[in-house]
Short mmCIF file of C-alpha atoms and ligand atoms in Angstrom, two decimals:
data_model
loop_
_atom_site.label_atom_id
_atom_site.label_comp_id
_atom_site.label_asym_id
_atom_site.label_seq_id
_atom_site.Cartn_x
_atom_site.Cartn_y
_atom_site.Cartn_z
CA UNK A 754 6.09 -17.19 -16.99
CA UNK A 755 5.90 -20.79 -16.65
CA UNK A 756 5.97 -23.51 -19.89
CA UNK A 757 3.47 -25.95 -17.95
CA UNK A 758 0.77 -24.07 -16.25
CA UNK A 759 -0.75 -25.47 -13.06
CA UNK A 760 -4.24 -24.03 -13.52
CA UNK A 761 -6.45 -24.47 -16.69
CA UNK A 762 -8.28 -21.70 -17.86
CA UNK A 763 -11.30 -22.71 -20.87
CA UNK A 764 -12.56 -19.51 -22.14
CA UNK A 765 -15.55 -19.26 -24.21
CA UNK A 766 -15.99 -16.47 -26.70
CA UNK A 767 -19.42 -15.34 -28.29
CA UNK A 768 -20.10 -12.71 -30.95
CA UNK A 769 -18.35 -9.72 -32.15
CA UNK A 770 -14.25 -9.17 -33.16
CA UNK A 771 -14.08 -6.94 -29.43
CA UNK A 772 -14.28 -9.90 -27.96
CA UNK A 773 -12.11 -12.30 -29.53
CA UNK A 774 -9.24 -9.43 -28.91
CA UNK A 775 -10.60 -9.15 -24.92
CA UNK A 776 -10.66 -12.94 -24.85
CA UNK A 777 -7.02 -12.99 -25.90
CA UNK A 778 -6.18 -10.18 -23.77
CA UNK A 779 -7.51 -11.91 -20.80
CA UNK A 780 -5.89 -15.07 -21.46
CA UNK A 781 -2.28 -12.84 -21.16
CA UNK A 782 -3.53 -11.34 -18.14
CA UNK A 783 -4.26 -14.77 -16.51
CA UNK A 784 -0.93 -16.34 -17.71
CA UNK A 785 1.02 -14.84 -15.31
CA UNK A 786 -1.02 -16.37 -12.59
CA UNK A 787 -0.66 -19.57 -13.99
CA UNK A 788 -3.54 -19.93 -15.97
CA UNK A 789 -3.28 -21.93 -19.44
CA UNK A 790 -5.73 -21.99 -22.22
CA UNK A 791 -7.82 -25.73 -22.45
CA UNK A 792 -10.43 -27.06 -25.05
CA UNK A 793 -12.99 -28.21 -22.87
CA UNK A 794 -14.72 -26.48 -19.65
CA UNK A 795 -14.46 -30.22 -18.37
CA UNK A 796 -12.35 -29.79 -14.95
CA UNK A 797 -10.97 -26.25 -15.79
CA UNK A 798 -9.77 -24.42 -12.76
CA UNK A 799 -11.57 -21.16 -14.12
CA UNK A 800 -13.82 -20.69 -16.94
CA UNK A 801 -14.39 -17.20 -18.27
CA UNK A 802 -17.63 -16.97 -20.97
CA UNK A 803 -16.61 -13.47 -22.79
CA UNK A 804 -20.84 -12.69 -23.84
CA UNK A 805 -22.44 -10.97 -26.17
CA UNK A 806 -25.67 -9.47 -25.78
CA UNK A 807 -26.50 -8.47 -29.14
CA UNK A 808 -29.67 -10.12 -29.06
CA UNK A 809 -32.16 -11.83 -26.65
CA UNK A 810 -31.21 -15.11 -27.52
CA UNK A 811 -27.62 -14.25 -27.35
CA UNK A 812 -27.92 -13.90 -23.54
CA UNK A 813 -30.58 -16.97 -23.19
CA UNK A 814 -27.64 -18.71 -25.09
CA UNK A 815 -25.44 -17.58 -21.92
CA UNK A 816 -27.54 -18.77 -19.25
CA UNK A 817 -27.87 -22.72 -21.02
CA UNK A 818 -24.19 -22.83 -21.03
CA UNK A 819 -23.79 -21.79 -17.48
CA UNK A 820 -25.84 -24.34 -16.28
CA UNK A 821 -24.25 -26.86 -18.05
CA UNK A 822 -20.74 -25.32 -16.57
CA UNK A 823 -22.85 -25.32 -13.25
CA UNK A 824 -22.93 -29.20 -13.42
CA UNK A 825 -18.99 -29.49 -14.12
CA UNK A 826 -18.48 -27.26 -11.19
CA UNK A 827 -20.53 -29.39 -9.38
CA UNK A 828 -18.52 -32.39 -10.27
CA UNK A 829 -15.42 -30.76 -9.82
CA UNK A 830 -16.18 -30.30 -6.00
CA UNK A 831 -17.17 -33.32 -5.75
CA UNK A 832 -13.97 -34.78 -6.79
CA UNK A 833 -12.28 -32.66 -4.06
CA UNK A 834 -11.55 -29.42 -6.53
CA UNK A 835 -12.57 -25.82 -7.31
CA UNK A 836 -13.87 -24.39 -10.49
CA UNK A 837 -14.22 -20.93 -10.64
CA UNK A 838 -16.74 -19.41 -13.08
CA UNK A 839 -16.57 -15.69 -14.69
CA UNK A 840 -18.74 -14.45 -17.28
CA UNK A 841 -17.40 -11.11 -18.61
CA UNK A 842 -18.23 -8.98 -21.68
CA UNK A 843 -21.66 -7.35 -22.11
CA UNK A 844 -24.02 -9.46 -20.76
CA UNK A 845 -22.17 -8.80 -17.71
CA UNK A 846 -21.63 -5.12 -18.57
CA UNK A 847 -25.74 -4.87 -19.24
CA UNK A 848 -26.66 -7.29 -16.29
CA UNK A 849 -24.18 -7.00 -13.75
CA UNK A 850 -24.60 -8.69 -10.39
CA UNK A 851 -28.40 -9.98 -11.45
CA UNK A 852 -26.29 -12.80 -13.15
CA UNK A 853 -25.02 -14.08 -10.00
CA UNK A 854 -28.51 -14.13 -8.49
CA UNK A 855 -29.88 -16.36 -11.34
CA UNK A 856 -27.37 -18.45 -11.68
CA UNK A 857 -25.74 -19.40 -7.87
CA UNK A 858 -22.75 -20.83 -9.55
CA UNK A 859 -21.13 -17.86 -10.70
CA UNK A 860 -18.25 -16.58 -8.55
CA UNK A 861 -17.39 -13.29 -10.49
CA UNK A 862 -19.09 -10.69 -12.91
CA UNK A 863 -16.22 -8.32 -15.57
CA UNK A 864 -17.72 -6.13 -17.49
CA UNK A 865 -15.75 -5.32 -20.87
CA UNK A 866 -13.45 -2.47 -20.34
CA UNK A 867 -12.53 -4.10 -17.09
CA UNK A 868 -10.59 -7.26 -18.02
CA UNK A 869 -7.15 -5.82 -16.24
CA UNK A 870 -9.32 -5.92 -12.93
CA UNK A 871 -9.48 -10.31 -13.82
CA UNK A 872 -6.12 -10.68 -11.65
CA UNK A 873 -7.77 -9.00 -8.59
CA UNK A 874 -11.32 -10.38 -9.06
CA UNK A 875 -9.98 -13.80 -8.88
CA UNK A 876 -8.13 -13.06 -6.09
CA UNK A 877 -11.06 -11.49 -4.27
CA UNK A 878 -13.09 -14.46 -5.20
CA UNK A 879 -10.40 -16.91 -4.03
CA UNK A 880 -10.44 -15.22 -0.78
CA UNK A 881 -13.67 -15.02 -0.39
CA UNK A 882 -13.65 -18.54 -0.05
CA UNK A 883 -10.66 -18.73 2.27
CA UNK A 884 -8.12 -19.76 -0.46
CA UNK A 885 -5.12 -18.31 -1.10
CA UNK A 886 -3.75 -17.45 -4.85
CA UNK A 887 -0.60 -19.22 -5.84
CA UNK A 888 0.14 -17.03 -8.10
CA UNK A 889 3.67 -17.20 -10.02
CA UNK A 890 4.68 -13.79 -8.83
CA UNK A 891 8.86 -13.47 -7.62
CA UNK A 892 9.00 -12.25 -3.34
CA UNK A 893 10.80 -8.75 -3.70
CA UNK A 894 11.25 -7.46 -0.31
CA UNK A 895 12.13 -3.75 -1.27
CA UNK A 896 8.78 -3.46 -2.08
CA UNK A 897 5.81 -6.15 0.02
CA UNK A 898 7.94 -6.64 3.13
CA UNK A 899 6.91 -4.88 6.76
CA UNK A 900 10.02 -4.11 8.35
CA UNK A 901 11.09 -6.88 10.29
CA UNK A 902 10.17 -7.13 14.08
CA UNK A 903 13.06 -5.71 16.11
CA UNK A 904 13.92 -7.34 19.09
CA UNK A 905 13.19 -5.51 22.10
CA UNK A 906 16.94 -4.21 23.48
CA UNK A 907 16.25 -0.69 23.40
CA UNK A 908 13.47 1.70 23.92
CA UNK A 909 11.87 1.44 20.63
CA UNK A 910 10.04 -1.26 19.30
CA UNK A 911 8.03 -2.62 16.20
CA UNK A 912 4.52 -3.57 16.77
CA UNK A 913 2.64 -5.33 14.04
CA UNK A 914 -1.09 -4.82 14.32
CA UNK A 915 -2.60 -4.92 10.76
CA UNK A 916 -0.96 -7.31 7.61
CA UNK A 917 -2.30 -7.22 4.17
CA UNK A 918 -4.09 -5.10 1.50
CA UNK A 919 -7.15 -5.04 -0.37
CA UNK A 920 -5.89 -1.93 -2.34
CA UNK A 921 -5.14 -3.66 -5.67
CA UNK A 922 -2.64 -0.87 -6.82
CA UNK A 923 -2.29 -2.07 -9.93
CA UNK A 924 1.71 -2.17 -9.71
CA UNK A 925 1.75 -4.08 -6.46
CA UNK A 926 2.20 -8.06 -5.65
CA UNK A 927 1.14 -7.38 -2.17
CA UNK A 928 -2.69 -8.16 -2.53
CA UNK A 929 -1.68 -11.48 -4.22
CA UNK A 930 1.65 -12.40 -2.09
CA UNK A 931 0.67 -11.47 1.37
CA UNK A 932 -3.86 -11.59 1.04
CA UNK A 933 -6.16 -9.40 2.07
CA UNK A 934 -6.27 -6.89 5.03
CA UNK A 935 -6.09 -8.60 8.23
CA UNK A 936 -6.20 -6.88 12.00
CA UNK A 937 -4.94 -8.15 15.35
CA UNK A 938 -7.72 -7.92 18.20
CA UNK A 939 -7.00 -4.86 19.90
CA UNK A 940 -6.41 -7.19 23.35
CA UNK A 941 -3.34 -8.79 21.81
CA UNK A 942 -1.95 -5.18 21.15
CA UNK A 943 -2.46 -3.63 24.26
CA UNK A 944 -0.80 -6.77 26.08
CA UNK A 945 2.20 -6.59 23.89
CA UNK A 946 2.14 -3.13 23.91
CA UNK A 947 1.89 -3.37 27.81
CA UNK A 948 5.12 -5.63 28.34
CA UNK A 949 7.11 -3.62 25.72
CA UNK A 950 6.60 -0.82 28.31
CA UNK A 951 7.17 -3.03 31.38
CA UNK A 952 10.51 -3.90 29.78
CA UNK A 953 11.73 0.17 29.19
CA UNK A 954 10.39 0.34 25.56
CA UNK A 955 9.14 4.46 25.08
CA UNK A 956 8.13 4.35 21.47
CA UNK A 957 6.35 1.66 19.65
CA UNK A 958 5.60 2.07 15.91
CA UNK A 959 2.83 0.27 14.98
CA UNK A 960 3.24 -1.61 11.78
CA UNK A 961 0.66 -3.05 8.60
CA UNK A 962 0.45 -3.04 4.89
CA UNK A 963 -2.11 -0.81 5.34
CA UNK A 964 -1.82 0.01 9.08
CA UNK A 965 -5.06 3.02 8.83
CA UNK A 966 -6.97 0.29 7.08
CA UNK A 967 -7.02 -1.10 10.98
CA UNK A 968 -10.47 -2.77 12.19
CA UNK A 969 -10.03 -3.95 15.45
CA UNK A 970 -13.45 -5.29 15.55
CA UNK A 971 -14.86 -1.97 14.74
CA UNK A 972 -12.47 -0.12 16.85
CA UNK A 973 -10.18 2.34 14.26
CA UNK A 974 -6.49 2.65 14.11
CA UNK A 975 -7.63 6.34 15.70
CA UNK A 976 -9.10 4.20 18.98
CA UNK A 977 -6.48 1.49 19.19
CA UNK A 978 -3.60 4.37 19.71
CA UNK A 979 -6.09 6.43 22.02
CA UNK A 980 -5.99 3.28 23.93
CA UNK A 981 -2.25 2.82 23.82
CA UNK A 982 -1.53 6.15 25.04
CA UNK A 983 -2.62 5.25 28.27
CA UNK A 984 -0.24 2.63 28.56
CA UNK A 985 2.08 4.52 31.30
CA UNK A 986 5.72 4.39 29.94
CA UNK A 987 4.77 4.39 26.06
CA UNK A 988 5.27 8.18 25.52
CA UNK A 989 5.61 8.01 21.40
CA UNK A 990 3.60 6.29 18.95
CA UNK A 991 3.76 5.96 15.34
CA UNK A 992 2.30 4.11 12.40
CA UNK A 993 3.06 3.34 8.96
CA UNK A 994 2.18 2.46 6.33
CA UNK A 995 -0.76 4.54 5.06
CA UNK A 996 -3.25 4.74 2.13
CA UNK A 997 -4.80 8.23 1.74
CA UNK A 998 -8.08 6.81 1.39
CA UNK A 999 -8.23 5.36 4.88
CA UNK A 1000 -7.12 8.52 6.93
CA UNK A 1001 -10.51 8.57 8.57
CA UNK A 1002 -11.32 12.12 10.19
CA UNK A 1003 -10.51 10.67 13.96
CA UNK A 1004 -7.27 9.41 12.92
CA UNK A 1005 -6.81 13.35 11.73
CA UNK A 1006 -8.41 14.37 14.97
CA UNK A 1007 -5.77 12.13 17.11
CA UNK A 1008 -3.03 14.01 15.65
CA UNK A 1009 -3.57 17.32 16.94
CA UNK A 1010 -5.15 15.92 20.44
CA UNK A 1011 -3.08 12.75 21.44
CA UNK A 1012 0.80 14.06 22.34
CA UNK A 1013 1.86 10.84 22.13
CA UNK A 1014 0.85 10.60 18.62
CA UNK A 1015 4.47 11.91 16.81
CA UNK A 1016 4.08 14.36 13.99
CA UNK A 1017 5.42 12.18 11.61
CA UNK A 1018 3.21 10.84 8.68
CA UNK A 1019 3.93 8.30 6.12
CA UNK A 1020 1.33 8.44 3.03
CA UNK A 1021 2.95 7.08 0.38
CA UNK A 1022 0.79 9.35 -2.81
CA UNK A 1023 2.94 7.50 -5.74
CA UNK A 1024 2.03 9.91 -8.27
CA UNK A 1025 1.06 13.31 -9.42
CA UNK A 1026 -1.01 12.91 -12.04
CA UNK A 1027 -4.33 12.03 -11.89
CA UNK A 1028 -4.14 10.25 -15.40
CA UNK A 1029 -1.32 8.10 -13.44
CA UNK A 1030 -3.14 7.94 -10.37
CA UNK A 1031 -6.23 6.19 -12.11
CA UNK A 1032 -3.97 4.06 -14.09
CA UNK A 1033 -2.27 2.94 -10.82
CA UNK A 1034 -6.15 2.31 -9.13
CA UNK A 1035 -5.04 4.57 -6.27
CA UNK A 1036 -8.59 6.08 -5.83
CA UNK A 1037 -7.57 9.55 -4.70
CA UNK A 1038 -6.16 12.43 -6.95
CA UNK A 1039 -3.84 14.89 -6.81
CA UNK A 1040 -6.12 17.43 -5.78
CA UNK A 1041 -7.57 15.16 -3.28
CA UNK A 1042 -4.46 14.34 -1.40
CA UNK A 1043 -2.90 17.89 -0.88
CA UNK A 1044 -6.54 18.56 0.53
CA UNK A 1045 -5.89 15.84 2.84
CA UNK A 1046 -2.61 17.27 3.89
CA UNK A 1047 -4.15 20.57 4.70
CA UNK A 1048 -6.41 18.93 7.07
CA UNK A 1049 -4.00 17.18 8.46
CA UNK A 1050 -2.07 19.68 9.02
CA UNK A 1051 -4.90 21.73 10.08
CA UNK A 1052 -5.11 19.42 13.25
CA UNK A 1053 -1.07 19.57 13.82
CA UNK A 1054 0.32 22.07 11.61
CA UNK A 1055 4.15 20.72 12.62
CA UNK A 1056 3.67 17.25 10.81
CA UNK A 1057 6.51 15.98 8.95
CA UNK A 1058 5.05 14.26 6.09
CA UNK A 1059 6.56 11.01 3.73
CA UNK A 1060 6.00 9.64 1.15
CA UNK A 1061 6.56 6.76 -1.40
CA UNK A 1062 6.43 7.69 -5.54
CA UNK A 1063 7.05 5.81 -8.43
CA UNK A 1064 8.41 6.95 -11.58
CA UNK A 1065 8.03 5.42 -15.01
CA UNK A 1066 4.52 3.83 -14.32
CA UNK A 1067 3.26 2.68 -17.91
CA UNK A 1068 1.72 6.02 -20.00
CA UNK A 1069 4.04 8.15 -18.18
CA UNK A 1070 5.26 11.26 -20.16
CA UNK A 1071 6.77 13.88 -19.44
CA UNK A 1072 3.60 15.99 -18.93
CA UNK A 1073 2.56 13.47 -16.07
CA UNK A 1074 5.97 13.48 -14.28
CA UNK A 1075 6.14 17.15 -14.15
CA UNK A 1076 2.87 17.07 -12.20
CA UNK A 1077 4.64 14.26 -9.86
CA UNK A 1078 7.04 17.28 -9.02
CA UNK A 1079 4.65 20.00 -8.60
CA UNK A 1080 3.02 17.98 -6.20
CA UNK A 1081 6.09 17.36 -4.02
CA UNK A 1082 6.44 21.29 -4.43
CA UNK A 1083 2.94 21.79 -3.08
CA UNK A 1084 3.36 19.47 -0.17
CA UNK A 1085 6.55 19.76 0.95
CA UNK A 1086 8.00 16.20 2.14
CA UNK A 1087 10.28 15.62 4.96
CA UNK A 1088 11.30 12.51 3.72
CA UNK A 1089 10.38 9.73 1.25
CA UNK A 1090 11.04 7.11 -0.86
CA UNK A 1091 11.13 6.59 -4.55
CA UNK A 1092 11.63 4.07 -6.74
CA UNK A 1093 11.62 3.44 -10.56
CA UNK A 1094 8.62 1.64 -11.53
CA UNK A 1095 9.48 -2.25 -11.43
CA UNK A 1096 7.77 -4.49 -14.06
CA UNK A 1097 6.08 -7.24 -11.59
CA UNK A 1098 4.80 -10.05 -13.54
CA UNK A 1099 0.99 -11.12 -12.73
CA UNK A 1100 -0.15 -7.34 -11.75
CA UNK A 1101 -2.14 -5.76 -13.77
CA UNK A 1102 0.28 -2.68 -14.93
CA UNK A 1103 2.94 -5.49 -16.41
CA UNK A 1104 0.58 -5.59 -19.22
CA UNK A 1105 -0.14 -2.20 -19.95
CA UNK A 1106 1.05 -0.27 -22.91
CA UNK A 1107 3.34 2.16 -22.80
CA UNK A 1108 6.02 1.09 -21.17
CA UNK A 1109 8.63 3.59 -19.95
CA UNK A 1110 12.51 3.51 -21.22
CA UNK A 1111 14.80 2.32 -18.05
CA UNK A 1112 16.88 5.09 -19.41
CA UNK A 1113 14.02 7.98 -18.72
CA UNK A 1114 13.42 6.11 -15.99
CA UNK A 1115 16.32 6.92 -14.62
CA UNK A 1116 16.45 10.61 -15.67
CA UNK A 1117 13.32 11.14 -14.23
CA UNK A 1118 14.40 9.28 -10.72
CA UNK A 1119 17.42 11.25 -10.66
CA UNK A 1120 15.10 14.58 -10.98
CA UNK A 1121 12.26 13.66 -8.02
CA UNK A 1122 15.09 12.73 -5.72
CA UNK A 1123 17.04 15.73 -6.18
CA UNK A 1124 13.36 17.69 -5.35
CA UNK A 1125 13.41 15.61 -2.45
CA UNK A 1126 16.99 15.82 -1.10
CA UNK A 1127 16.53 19.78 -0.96
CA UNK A 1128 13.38 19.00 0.50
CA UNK A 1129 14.79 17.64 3.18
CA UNK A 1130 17.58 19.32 3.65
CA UNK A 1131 15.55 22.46 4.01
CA UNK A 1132 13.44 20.99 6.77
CA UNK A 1133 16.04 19.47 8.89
CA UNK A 1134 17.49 23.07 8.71
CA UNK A 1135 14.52 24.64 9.59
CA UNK A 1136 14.93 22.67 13.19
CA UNK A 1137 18.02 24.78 13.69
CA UNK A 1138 17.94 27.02 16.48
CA UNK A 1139 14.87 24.88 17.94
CA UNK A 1140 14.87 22.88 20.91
CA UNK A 1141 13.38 19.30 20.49
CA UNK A 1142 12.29 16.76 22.84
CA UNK A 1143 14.83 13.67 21.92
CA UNK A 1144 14.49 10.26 22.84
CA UNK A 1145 18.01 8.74 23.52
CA UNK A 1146 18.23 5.11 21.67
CA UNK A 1147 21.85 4.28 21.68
CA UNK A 1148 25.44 5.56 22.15
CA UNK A 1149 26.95 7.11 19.16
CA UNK A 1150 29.97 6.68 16.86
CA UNK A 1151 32.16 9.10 19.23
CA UNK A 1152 32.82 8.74 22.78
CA UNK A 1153 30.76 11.00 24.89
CA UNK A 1154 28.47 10.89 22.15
CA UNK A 1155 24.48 9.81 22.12
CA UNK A 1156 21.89 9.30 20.04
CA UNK A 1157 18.12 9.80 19.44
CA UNK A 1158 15.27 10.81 17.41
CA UNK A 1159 13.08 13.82 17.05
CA UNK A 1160 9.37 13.52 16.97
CA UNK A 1161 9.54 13.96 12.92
CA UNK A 1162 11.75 10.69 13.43
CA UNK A 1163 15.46 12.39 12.45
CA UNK A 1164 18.48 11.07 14.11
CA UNK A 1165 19.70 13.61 16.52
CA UNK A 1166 23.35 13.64 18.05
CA UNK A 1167 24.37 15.62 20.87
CA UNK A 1168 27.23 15.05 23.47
CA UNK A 1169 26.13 13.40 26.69
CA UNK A 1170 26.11 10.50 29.02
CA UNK A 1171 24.86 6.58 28.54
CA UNK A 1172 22.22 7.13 31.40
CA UNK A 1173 20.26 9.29 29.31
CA UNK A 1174 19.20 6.60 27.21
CA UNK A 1175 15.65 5.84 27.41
CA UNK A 1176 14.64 9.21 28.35
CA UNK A 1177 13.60 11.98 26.34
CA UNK A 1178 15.27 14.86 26.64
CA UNK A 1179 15.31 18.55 25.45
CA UNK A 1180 17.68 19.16 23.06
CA UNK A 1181 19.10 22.48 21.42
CA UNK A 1182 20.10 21.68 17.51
CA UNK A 1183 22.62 23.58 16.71
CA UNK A 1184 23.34 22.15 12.74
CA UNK A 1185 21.47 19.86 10.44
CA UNK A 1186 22.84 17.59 7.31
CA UNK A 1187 20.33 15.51 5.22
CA UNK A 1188 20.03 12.53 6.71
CA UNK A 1189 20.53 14.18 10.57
CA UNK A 1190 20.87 16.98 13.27
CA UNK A 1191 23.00 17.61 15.77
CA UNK A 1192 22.25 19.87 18.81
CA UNK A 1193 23.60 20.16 23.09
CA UNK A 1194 21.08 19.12 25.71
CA UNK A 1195 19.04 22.06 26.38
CA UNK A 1196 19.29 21.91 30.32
CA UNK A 1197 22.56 21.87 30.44
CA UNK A 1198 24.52 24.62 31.41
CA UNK A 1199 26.06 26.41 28.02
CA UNK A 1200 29.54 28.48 29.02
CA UNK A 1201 28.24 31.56 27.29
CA UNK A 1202 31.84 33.18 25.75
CA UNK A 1203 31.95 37.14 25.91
N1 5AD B 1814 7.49 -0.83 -8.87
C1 5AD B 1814 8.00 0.22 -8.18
N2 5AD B 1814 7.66 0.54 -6.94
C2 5AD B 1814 6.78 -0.27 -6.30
N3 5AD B 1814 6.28 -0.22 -5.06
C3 5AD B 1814 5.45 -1.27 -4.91
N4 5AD B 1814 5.41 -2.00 -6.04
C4 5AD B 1814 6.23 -1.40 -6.93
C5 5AD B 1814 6.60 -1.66 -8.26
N5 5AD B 1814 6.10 -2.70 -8.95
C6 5AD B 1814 6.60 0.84 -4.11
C7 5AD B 1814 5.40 1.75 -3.82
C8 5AD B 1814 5.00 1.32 -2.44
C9 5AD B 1814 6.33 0.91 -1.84
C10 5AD B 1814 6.25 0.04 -0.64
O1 5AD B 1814 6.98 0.24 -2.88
O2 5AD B 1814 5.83 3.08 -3.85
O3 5AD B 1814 4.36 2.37 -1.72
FE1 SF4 B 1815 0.47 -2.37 -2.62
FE2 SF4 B 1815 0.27 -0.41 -0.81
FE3 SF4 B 1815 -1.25 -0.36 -3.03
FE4 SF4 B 1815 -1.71 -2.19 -1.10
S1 SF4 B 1815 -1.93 0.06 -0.96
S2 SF4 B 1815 -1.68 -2.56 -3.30
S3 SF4 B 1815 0.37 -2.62 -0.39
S4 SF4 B 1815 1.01 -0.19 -2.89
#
């Protein structure tokens, strides 16, 4: 939190005890983003009027001062700057958007059990008009960071088609740090794509924040990879990553139509309690998610899922995590990733009560990924005795020795020469570990031993 804020923040409070304590907890909430408490609406980067609307002339009382704020606002932009104006509490609770019809200058409307929401109003509202929000909020990369663009010297490649989120999870900086959901024109793809193929690439994996959140100028993630599968060469594609509430029913329909669509999902579900869930502004439930899954796996009942969780999310107990592992029972993950909920200053869940121990924490990590490991242990054994089509990236450790991946995206090692890289390849797996298989090239002759 910084001593000197950059960004002045006058807020106005009228009637009732409720909201002098909202007023106070929306100053905290703003702090992080650099906002700091100022005397006088005079050249204040944001000015939030907490309302009452006790009585008639409470409200009239409401719309004076706005139009007086109106004027500063006014002045502001004159002098080259940008006030932004919030009225919250229950005038806006009992008149909603209407406020922002009669009076122009209004940027955003918070009703009173919505104050949290502040950080990612404002940041809707800067976007809205093109601005970005410098908010104070540290880069961590294990968690708002695509995967970096590999170069192309192989036969798979990264291909980002789709940066940002409009998600507001409620634990995440990524709204804030990297804006709102952005999408490549489709053109741009399919050329890359195109010359990713010319030069030997077989697999691209098409990367975004929210890569199903893809709107190619009305054309769906679903379309853009129909499109890309008829890019000769390009015999695998993936995506990640994935919010459950964009898996539109085409994008379900590719999967069990499109073979170069790999059976390989990442839909990160965080949490397995719906108490959680809404805490974390995730906008599915438990429920709703392993019903996705079934339809998903309706269309292509081999799909490997993933996922991301997060354990110790503020009002976690014990009760809540529990239901975080009978979901991963229920579902049945191939892989995934979990992490220990991180305390990121600026997002709304910082400043939520309830605030889990690092110790359980911990416990509870330790738990989930031991679910997990078996998890995947038991599915990479389930491939034994299978043969796989495996595409050949790269020599391995040992001589003789190459590698690839299965469609569900496990490293596969089997003896064999260099010249099989770039192809894909039937392979026999013959043993499986956690983090890969191993198996002999399937057309091969095998010296059968009496
Ligand atoms: N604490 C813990 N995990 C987080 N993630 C994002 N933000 C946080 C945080 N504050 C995780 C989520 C997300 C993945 C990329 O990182 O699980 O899906
Ligand atoms: Fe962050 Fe992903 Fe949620 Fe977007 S959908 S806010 S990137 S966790």
């Amino acid at each position: 939190m910084s001593e000197t804020p950059q960004k002045r923040l006058y807020i106005k409070t009228y009637g009732c005890q409720m909201n002098v304590y909202d007023s106070e907890r929306m100053t905290d909430v703003l702090r992080p983003l650099g906002y700091g408490v100022v005397d006088d609406p005079e050249g204040a980067d944001l000015v939030v009027l907490n309302t009452c609307h006790i009585r008639e002339k409470a409200t009239e009382k409401v719309y004076s001062e706005l139009g007086q704020i109106k004027l500063m606002k006014d002045r502001k932009a004159q002098a080259g700057g940008k006030m932004t104006i919030a009225v919250a509490g229950c005038v806006a609770q009992a008149e909603g958007q209407e406020i922002m019809t009669r009076q122009r200058a209004v940027d955003l409307v918070v009703g009173p059990q919505a104050y949290h929401q502040l950080p990612e109003l404002i940041a809707r509202a800067h976007r809205a008009s093109g601005e970005r929000l410098a908010a104070d909020f540290a880069a961590d990369e294990k968690f708002d960071a695509l995967p970096a663009e590999r170069k192309v010297d192989g036969v798979t490649a990264f291909l980002t088609v789709q940066e940002g989120c409009d998600k507001f999870c409620t634990f995440c900086v990524v709204p804030y740090t990297r804006g709102g959901e952005w999408s490549r024109p489709p053109e741009a793809i399919e050329d890359e794509a195109r010359r990713l193929a010319d030069q030997g690439v077989r697999e691209v994996t098409l990367l975004g924040q929210n890569v199903n959140a893809y709107d190619g100028g009305g054309l769906t993630l679903a379309k853009l990879v129909r499109r890309l599968a008829k890019i000769t060469g390009l015999d695998r594609i993936r995506y990640t990553t994935s919010h459950p509430r964009d898996m539109g029913e085409d994008l379900i329909e590719a999967h069990g139509e499109l073979p170069q669509l790999m059976p390989y999902l990442h839909l990160p579900v965080q949490a397995g309690s719906d108490k959680i869930l809404k805490a974390m502004n995730r906008d599915h439930t438990a429920e709703s998610y392993v019903k996705l899954i079934e339809r998903i796996r309706t269309a292509r009942p081999d799909i490997a899922m993933s996922g991301d969780f997060i354990v110790g999310f503020p009002g976690e107990r014990d009760g809540d995590f529990e239901k975080t592992l009978d979901l991963v029972r229920e579902v049945g993950f191939a892989s995934a990733f979990s992490f220990k909920y991180s305390r990121r200053p600026g997002t709304p869940a910082s400043a939520m009560p309830g605030q889990v121990d690092e110790a359980v924490k911990s416990e509870r990590l330790d738990r989930l990924n031991q679910l997990l490991d078996e998890q995947q242990r038991a599915f990479n054994a389930s491939q034994v005795g299978k043969t796989l089509p495996v595409l050949f990236e790269k020599a391995g450790r040992h001589p003789g020795q190459i590698v690839g991946r299965s469609p569900y995206l496990q490293a596969v090692h089997a003896s064999g020469g260099e010249h099989l890289i770039g192809t894909i390849v039937p392979v026999r797996i013959e043993s499986a570990a956690k983090m890969s298989l191993a198996g002999v090239l399937a057309n091969e002759p095998v010296l059968e031993t009496a």
